[in-house]
Coordinates of C-alpha atoms in Angstrom, one line a residue:
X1 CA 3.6 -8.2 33.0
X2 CA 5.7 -9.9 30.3
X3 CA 7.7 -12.3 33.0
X4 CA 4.7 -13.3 34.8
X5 CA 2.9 -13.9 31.6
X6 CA 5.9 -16.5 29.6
X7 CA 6.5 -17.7 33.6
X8 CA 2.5 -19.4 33.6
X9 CA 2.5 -20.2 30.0
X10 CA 5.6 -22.3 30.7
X11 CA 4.4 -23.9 33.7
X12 CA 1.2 -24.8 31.3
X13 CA 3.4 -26.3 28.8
X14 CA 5.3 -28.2 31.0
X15 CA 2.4 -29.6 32.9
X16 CA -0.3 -30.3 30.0
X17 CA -1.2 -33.7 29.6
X18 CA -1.9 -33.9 25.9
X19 CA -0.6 -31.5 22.7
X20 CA -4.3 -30.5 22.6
X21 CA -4.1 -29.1 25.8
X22 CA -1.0 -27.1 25.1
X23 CA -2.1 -25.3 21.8
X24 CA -4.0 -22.5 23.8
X25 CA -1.0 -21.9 25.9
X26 CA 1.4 -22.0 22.1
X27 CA -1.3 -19.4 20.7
X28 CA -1.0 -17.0 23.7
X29 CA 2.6 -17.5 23.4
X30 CA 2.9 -16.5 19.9
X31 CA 1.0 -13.6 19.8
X32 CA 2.7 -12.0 22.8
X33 CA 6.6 -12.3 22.1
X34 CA 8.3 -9.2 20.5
X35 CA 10.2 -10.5 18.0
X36 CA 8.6 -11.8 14.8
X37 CA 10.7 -14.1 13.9
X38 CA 10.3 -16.2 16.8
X39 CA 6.4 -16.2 16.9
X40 CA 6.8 -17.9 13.3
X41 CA 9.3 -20.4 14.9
X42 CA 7.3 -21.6 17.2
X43 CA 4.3 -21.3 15.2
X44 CA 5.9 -23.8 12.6
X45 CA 6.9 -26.3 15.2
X46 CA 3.2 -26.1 16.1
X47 CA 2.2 -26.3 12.5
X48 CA 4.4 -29.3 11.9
X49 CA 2.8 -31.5 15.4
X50 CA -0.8 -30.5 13.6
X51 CA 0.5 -32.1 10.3
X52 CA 0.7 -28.9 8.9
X53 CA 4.4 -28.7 7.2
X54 CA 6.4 -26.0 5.4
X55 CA 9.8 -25.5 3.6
X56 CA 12.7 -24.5 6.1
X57 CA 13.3 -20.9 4.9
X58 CA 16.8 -21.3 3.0
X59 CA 14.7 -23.9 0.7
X60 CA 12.1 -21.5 -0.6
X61 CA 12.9 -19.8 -3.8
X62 CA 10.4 -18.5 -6.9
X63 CA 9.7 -22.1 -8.0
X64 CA 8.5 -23.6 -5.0
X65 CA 6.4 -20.8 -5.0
X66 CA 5.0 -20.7 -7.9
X67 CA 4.3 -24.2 -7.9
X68 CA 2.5 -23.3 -4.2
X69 CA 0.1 -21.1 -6.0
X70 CA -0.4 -23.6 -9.0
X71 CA -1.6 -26.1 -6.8
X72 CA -3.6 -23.9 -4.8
X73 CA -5.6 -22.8 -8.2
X74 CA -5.9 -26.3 -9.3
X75 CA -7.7 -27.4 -6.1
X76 CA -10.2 -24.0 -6.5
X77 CA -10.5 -24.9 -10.1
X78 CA -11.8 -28.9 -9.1
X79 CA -14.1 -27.2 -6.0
X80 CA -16.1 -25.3 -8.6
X81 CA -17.1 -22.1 -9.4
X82 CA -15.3 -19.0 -7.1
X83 CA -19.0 -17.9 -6.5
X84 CA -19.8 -21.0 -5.1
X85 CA -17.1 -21.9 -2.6
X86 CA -19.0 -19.9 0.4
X87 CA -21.6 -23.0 0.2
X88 CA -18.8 -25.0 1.6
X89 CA -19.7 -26.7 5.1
X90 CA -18.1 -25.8 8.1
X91 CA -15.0 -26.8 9.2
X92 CA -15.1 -29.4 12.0
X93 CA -11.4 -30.7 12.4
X94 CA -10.2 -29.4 15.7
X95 CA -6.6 -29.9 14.3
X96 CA -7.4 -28.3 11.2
X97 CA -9.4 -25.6 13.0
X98 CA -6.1 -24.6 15.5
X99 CA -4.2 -24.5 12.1
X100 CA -5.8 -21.8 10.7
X101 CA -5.6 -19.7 13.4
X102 CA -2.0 -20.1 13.7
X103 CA -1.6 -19.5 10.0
X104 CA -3.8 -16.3 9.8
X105 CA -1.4 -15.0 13.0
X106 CA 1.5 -16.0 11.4
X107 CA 0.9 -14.6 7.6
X108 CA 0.4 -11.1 9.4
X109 CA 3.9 -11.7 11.1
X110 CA 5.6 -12.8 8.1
X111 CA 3.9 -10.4 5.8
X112 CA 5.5 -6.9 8.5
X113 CA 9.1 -9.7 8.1
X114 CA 10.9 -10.9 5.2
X115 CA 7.8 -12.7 3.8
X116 CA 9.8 -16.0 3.1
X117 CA 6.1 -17.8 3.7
X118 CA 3.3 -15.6 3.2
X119 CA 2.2 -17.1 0.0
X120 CA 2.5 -20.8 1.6
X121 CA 0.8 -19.3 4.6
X122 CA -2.0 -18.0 2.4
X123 CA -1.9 -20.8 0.2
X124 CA -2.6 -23.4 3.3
X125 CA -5.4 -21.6 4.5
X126 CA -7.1 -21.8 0.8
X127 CA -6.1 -25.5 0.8
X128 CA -7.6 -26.6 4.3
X129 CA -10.7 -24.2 3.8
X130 CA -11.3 -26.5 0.6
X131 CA -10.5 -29.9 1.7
X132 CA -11.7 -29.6 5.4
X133 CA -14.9 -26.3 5.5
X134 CA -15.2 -22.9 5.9
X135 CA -13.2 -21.5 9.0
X136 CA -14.1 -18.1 10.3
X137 CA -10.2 -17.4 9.5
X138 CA -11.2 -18.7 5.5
X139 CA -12.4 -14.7 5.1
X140 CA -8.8 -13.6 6.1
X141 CA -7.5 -16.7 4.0
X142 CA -9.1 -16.1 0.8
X143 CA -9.0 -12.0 1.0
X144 CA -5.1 -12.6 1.0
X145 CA -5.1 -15.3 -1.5
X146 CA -6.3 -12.6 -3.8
X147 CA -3.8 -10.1 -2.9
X148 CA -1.3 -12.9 -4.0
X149 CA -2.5 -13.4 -7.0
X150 CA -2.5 -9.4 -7.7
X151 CA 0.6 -9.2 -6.6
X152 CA 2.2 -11.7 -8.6
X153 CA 0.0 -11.0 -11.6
X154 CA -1.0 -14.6 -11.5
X155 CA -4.9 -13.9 -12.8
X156 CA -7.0 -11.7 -14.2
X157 CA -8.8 -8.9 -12.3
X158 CA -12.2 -10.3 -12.7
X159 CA -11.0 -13.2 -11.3
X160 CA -9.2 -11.2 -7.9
X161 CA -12.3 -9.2 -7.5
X162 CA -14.4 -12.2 -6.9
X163 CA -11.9 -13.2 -4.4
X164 CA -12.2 -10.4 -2.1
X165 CA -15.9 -10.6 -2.9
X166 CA -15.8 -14.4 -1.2
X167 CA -13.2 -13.2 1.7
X168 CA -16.3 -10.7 2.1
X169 CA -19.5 -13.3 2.2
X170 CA -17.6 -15.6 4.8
X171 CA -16.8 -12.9 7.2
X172 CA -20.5 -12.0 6.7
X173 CA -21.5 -15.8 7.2
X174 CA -19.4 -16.5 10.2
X175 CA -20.6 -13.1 11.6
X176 CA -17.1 -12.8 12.4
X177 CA -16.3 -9.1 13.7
X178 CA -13.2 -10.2 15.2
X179 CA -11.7 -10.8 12.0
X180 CA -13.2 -7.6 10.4
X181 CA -10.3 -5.5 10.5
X182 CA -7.8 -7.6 8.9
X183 CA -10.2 -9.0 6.3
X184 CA -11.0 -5.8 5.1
X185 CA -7.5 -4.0 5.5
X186 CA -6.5 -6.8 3.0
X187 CA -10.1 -6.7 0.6
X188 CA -10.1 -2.4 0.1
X189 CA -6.3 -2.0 0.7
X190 CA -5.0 -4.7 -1.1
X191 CA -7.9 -5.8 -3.9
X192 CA -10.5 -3.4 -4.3
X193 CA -8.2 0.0 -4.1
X194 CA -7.2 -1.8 -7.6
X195 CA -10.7 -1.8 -8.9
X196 CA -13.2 0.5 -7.6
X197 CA -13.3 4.2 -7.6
X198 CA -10.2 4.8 -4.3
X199 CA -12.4 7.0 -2.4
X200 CA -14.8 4.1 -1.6
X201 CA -11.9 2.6 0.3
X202 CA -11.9 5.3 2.9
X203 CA -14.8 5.0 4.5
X204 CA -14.1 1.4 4.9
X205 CA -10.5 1.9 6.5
X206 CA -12.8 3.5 9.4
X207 CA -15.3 1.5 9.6
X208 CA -12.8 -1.1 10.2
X209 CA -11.0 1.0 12.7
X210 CA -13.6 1.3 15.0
X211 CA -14.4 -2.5 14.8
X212 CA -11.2 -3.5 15.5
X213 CA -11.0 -1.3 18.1
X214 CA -14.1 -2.5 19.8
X215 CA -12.8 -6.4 19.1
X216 CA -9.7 -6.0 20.6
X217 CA -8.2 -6.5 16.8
X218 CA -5.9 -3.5 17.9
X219 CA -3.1 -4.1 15.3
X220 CA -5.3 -4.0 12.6
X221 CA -7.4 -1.4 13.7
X222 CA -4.6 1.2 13.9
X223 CA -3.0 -0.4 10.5
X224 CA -6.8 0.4 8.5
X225 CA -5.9 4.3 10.1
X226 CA -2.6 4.5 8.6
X227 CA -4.1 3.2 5.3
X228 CA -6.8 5.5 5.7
X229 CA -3.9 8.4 5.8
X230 CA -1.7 6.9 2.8
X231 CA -4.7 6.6 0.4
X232 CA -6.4 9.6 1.8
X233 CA -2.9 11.6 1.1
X234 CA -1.6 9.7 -1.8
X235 CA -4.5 9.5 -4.0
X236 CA -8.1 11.4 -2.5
X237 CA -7.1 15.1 -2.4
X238 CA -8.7 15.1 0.8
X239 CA -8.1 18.7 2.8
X240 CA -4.6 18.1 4.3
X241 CA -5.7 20.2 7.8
X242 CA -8.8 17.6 8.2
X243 CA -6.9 15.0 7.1
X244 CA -3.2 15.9 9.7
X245 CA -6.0 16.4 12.3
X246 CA -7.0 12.3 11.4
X247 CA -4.2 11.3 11.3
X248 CA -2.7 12.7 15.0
X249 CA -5.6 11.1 16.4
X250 CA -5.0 7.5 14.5
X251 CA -1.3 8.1 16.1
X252 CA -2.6 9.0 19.6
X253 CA -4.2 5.6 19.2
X254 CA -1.1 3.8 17.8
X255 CA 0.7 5.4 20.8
X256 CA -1.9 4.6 23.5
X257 CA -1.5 0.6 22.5
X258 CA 2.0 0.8 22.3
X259 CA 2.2 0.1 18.5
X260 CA 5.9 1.4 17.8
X261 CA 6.0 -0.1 14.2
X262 CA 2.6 1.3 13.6
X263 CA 3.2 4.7 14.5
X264 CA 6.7 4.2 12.5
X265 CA 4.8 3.8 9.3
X266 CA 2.5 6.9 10.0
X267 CA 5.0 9.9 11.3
X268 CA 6.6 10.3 7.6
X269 CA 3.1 10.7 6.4
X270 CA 2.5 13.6 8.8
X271 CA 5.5 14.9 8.3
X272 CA 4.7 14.9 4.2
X273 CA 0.8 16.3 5.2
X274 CA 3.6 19.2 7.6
X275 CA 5.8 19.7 4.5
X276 CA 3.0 20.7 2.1
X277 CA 1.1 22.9 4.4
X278 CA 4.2 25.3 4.7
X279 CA 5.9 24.1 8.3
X280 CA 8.9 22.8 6.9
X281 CA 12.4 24.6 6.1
X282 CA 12.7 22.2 3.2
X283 CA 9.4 20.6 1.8
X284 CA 11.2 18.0 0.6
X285 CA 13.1 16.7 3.5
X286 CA 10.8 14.8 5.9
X287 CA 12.2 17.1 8.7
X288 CA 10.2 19.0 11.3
X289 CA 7.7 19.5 13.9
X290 CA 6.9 15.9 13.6
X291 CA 9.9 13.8 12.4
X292 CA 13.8 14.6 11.9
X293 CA 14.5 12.1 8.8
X294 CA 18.3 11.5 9.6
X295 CA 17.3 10.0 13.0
X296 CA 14.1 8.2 11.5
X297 CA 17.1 6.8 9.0
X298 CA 19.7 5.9 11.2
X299 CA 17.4 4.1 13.4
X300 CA 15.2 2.5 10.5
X301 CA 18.7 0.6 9.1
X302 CA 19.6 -0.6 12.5
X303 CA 16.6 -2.0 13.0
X304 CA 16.2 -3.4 9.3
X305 CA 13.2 -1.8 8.9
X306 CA 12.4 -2.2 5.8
X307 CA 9.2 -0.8 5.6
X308 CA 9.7 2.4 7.6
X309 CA 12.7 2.9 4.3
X310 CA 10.2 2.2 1.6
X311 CA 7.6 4.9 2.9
X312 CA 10.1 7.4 3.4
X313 CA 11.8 6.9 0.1
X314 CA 8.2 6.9 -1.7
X315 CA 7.5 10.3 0.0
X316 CA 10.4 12.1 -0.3
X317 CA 10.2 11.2 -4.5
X318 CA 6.3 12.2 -4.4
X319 CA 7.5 15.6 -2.6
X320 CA 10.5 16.1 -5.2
X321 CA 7.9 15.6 -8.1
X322 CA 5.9 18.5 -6.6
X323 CA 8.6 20.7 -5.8
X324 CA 10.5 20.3 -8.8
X325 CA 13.4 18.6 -7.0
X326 CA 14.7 16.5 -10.4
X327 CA 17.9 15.8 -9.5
X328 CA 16.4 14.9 -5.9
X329 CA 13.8 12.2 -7.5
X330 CA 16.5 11.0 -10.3
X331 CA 19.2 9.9 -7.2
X332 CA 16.0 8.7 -5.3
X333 CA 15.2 6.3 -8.3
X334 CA 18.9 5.5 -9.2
X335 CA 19.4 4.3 -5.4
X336 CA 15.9 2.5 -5.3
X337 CA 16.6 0.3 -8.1
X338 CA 19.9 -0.4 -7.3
X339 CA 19.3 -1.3 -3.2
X340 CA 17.9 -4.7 -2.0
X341 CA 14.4 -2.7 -1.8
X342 CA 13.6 -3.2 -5.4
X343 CA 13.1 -6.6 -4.9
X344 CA 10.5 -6.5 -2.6
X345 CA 7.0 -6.8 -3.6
X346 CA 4.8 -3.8 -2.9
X347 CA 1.5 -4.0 -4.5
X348 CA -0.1 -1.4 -2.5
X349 CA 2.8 1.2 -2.9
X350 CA 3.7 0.4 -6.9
X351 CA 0.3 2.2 -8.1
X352 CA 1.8 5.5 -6.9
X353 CA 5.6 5.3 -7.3
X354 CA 4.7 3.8 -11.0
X355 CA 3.4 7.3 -11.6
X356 CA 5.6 9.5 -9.9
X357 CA 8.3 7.3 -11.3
X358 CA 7.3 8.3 -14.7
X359 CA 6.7 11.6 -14.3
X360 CA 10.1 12.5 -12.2
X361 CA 12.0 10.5 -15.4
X362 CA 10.3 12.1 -18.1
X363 CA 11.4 15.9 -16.7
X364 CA 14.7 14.5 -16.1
X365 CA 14.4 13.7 -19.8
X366 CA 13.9 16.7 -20.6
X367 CA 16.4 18.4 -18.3
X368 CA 19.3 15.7 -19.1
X369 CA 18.6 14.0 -22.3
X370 CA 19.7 11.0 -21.6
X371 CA 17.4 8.2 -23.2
X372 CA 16.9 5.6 -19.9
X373 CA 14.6 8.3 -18.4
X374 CA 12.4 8.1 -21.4
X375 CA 12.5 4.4 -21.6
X376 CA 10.9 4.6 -17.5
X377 CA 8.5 7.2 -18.5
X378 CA 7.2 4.9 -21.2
X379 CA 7.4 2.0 -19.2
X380 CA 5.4 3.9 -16.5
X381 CA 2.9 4.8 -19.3
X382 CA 2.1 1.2 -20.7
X383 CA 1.9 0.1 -17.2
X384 CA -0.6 2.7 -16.2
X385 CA -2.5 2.6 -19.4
X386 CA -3.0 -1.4 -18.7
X387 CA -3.9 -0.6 -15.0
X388 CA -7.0 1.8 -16.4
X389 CA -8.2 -0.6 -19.0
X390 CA -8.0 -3.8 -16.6
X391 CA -8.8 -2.6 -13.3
X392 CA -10.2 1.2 -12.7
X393 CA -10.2 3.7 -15.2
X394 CA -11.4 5.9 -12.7
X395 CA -8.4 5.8 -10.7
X396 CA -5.7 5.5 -13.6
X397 CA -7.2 7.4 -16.1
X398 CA -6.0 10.8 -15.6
X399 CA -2.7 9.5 -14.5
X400 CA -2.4 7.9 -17.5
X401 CA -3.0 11.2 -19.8
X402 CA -1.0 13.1 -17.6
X403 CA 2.2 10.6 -18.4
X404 CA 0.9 10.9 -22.4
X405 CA 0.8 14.4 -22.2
X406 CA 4.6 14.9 -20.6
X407 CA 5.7 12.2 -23.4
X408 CA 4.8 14.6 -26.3
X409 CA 6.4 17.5 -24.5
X410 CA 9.4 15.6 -24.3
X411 CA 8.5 14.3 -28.5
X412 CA 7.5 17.9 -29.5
X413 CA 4.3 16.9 -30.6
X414 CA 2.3 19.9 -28.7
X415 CA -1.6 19.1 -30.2
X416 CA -1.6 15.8 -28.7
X417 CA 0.7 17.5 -25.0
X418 CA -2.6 20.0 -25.2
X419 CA -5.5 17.4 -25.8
X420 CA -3.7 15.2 -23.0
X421 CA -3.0 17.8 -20.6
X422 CA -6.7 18.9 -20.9
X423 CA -8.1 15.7 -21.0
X424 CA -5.9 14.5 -17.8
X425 CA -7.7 17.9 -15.6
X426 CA -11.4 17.2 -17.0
X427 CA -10.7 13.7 -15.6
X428 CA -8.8 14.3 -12.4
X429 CA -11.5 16.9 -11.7
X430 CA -14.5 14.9 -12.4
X431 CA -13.4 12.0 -10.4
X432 CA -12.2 14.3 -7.1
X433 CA -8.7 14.0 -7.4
X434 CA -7.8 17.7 -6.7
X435 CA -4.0 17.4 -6.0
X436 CA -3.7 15.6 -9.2
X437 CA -5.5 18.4 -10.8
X438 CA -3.6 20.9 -9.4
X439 CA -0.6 18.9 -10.4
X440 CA -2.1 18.4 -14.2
X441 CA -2.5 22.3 -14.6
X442 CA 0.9 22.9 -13.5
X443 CA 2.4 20.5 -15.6
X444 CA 0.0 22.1 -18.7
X445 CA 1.3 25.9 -17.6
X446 CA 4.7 25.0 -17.6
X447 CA 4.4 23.4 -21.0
X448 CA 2.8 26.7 -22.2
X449 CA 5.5 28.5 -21.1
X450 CA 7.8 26.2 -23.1
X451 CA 5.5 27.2 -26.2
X452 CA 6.0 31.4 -25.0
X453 CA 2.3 31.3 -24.7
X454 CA 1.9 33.1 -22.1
X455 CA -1.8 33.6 -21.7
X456 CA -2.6 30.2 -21.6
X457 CA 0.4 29.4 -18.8
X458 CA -1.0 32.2 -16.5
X459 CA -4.8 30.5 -16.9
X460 CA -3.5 26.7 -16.1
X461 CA -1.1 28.4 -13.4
X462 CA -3.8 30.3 -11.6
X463 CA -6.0 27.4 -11.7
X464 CA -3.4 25.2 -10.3
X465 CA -2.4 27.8 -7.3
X466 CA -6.2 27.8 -6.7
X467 CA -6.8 24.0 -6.4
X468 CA -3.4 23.7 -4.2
X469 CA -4.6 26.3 -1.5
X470 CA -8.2 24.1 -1.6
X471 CA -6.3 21.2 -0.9
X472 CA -4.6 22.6 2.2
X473 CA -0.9 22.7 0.3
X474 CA 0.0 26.6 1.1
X475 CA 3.8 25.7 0.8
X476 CA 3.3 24.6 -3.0
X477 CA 1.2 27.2 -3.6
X478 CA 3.7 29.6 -2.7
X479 CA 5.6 27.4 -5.2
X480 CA 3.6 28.0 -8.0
X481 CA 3.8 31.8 -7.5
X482 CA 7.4 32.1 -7.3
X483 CA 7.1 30.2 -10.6
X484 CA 4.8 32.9 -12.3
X485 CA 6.8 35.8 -10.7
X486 CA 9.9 33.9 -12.3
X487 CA 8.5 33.6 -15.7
X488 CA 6.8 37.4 -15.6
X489 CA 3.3 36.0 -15.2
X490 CA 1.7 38.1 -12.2

């Protein structure tokens, strides 16, 4: 148990001879305590004895930073081509060696915390990979490097590619399985969801799921499932009674290994999947057979967990957009962007609410007037529009002429709202996005019906009811026919 466990690694510590022969015991130590926050604190003193040093955490602010990633790319720049740097030779340092293990456990710890050192975490591992060799950790080290710079928009996407594409070669040249799960949670859930066609990422998620599992990488296993349901649910259209059926056996799991922040991060998710398949009272309250969101709350802001807020918040806007919930979605965003959570970056997250931002401001345009929620939907737009020229115009494409098309609503200009509209479904359909589809014909009837063409609104509403009951969404199918009964279209 717990006691017996801290009870021998003491009597190691106390008994070791040399620091050498404590850092196994410091390791064991670190990965077993609860509490986050003192794994890292121990981790730094060990950091610091292996001449590995960090800023105390009320020093770090955006310049240090900054100037941590600066120096990091100057080094890369020096070593050569990007393409080149899995020639490097092996690392051979045994003190260099233990540091990167206790890095690549403590970025994961920081990055579920406050992430005061993730980027010097990342940043260190880049460093010693270049000035000592290649570690089998240098995979994890250069996948999340990439992230980085994504995140803070500190290259181009070429250039971030190529880095999960190295994080990739080294895991394959270390033949390193036991770092496969993490590697690739960060390479197709960080990097690549950015810029190849999203689907591709799910059969990865798994693959990396049952690796991990097998490697004893448990964390990371369960964390590729819960991607695996976000992307899946978010952005694939995959049927939503497959995909619930997934996803309770990725929590069984989660539940089995006694991963309470894991399983945290999936229940809203199944609760959404439960909303839109009709077993909810209120489809946009993440309250029912699976979750009851006042408790998840209350015990979410107790806890500080911030991340267990942020899902629930992106959901319940996502579910508001669908369900026509305006006044729902505008508090949603008013409270998001004036809360401590605004500040925190969410790379993986931003490609969604970016969207469903824009298109929950630009009806509230519409229903309010008031100019700020134009100014977001256009915001949302240019940022979308850069994200399908730079990175994947399969995945932001449609999203992008969907935003266009709600934009000339909103400006009256209805032969470039039509052309959009229609241009957003060809493309959403094409590319398998079927609840964006759905979603795209909706937003097209309704239009229509603005225009009192009615023919045209009952064709895009049929065709939305019909791609809403493929993807496994009864309850907003129902919705869509109370909205043709209302507007006399049956």
């Amino acid at each position: 148990d717990e006691d017996s466990l801290h009870s021998i690694l003491s009597s190691v510590l106390t008994n070791a001879k040399c620091f050498e022969d404590k850092l196994s015991a410091y390791y064991t130590k670190v990965v077993s305590l609860e509490s986050t926050s003192s794994s890292i604190k121990i981790g730094l003193d060990v950091l610091a004895q292996l001449g590995e040093h960090f800023p105390r955490s009320d020093e770090v602010c955006p310049d240090m930073v900054l100037g941590e990633i600066k120096c990091t790319r100057r080094m890369l720049t020096e070593s050569g081509p990007i393409d080149s740097l899995t020639d490097l030779t092996e690392m051979t340092d045994r003190n260099k060696a233990a540091a990167m293990l206790f890095l690549a456990r403590l970025l994961v710890y920081d990055f579920v915390g406050d992430q005061k050192f993730y980027v010097f975490f990342t940043c260190r591992m880049v460093q010693l990979t270049l000035s000592s060799g290649i570690h089998k950790e240098s995979s994890f080290g250069f996948a999340s490097f990439g992230s980085v710079l994504l995140q803070m928009q500190a290259a181009d996407a070429r250039e971030i590619h190529m880095f999960g594409k190295v994080a990739m070669s080294i895991l394959q040249r270390c033949d390193a399985r036991d770092c496969l799960a993490r590697v690739y949670l960060i390479v197709w859930g960080h990097i690549n969801v950015w810029m190849e066609p999203v689907q591709a990422s799910l059969e990865m998620y798994l693959y990396a799921q049952e690796v991990g599992l097998v490697m004893g990488d448990v964390w990371h296993a369960c964390q590729n499932g819960h991607y695996y349901t976000a992307e899946a649910l978010f952005q694939s259209g995959i049927d939503l009674n497959q995909l619930l059926e997934e996803a309770n056996v990725f929590g069984g799991k989660m539940k089995e290994h006694g991963l309470r922040m894991a399983l945290v991060s999936l229940l809203p998710l199944q609760q959404a999947m439960s909303n839109l398949m009709g077993r909810s009272r209120d489809p946009t309250e993440l309250t029912g057979e699976v979750m009851n969101q006042e408790e998840f709350l209350k015990v979410a802001h107790d806890k500080g967990s911030i991340q267990a807020i942020l899902i629930i918040n992106t959901l319940r806007l996502w579910l508001a957009v669908f369900f026509h919930k305006h006044e729902l979605a505008g508090t949603i965003i008013e409270q998001f962007e004036q809360s401590e959570l605004s500040k925190r970056k969410r790379p993986r997250r931003i490609r969604n609410e970016t969207f469903y931002n824009g298109l929950a401001a630009l009806s509230l345009m519409r229903l309010t007037g008031k100019r700020r929620w134009m100014c977001l939907g256009q915001d949302a737009m240019e940022k979308i529009k850069s994200w399908a020229a730079n990175f994947s115009a399969w995945n932001f494409e449609h999203r992008f002429e969907l935003l266009q098309a709600e934009i000339a609503f909103v400006e009256g200009d209805s032969e470039v709202a039509v052309e959009r509209y229609n241009s957003s479904i060809e493309h959403a359909c094409k590319r398998g996005f079927i609840h964006e589809e759905a979603l795209a014909c909706e937003k097209a009837a309704l239009f229509c019906v603005e225009l009192a063409d009615k023919v045209s609104a009952m064709n895009y509403f049929k065709r939305s009811h019909a791609l809403y009951v493929k993807w496994g969404a009864q309850s907003k199918a129902d919705h869509v026919e109370e909205q043709m009964n209302s507007w006399g279209l049956q």
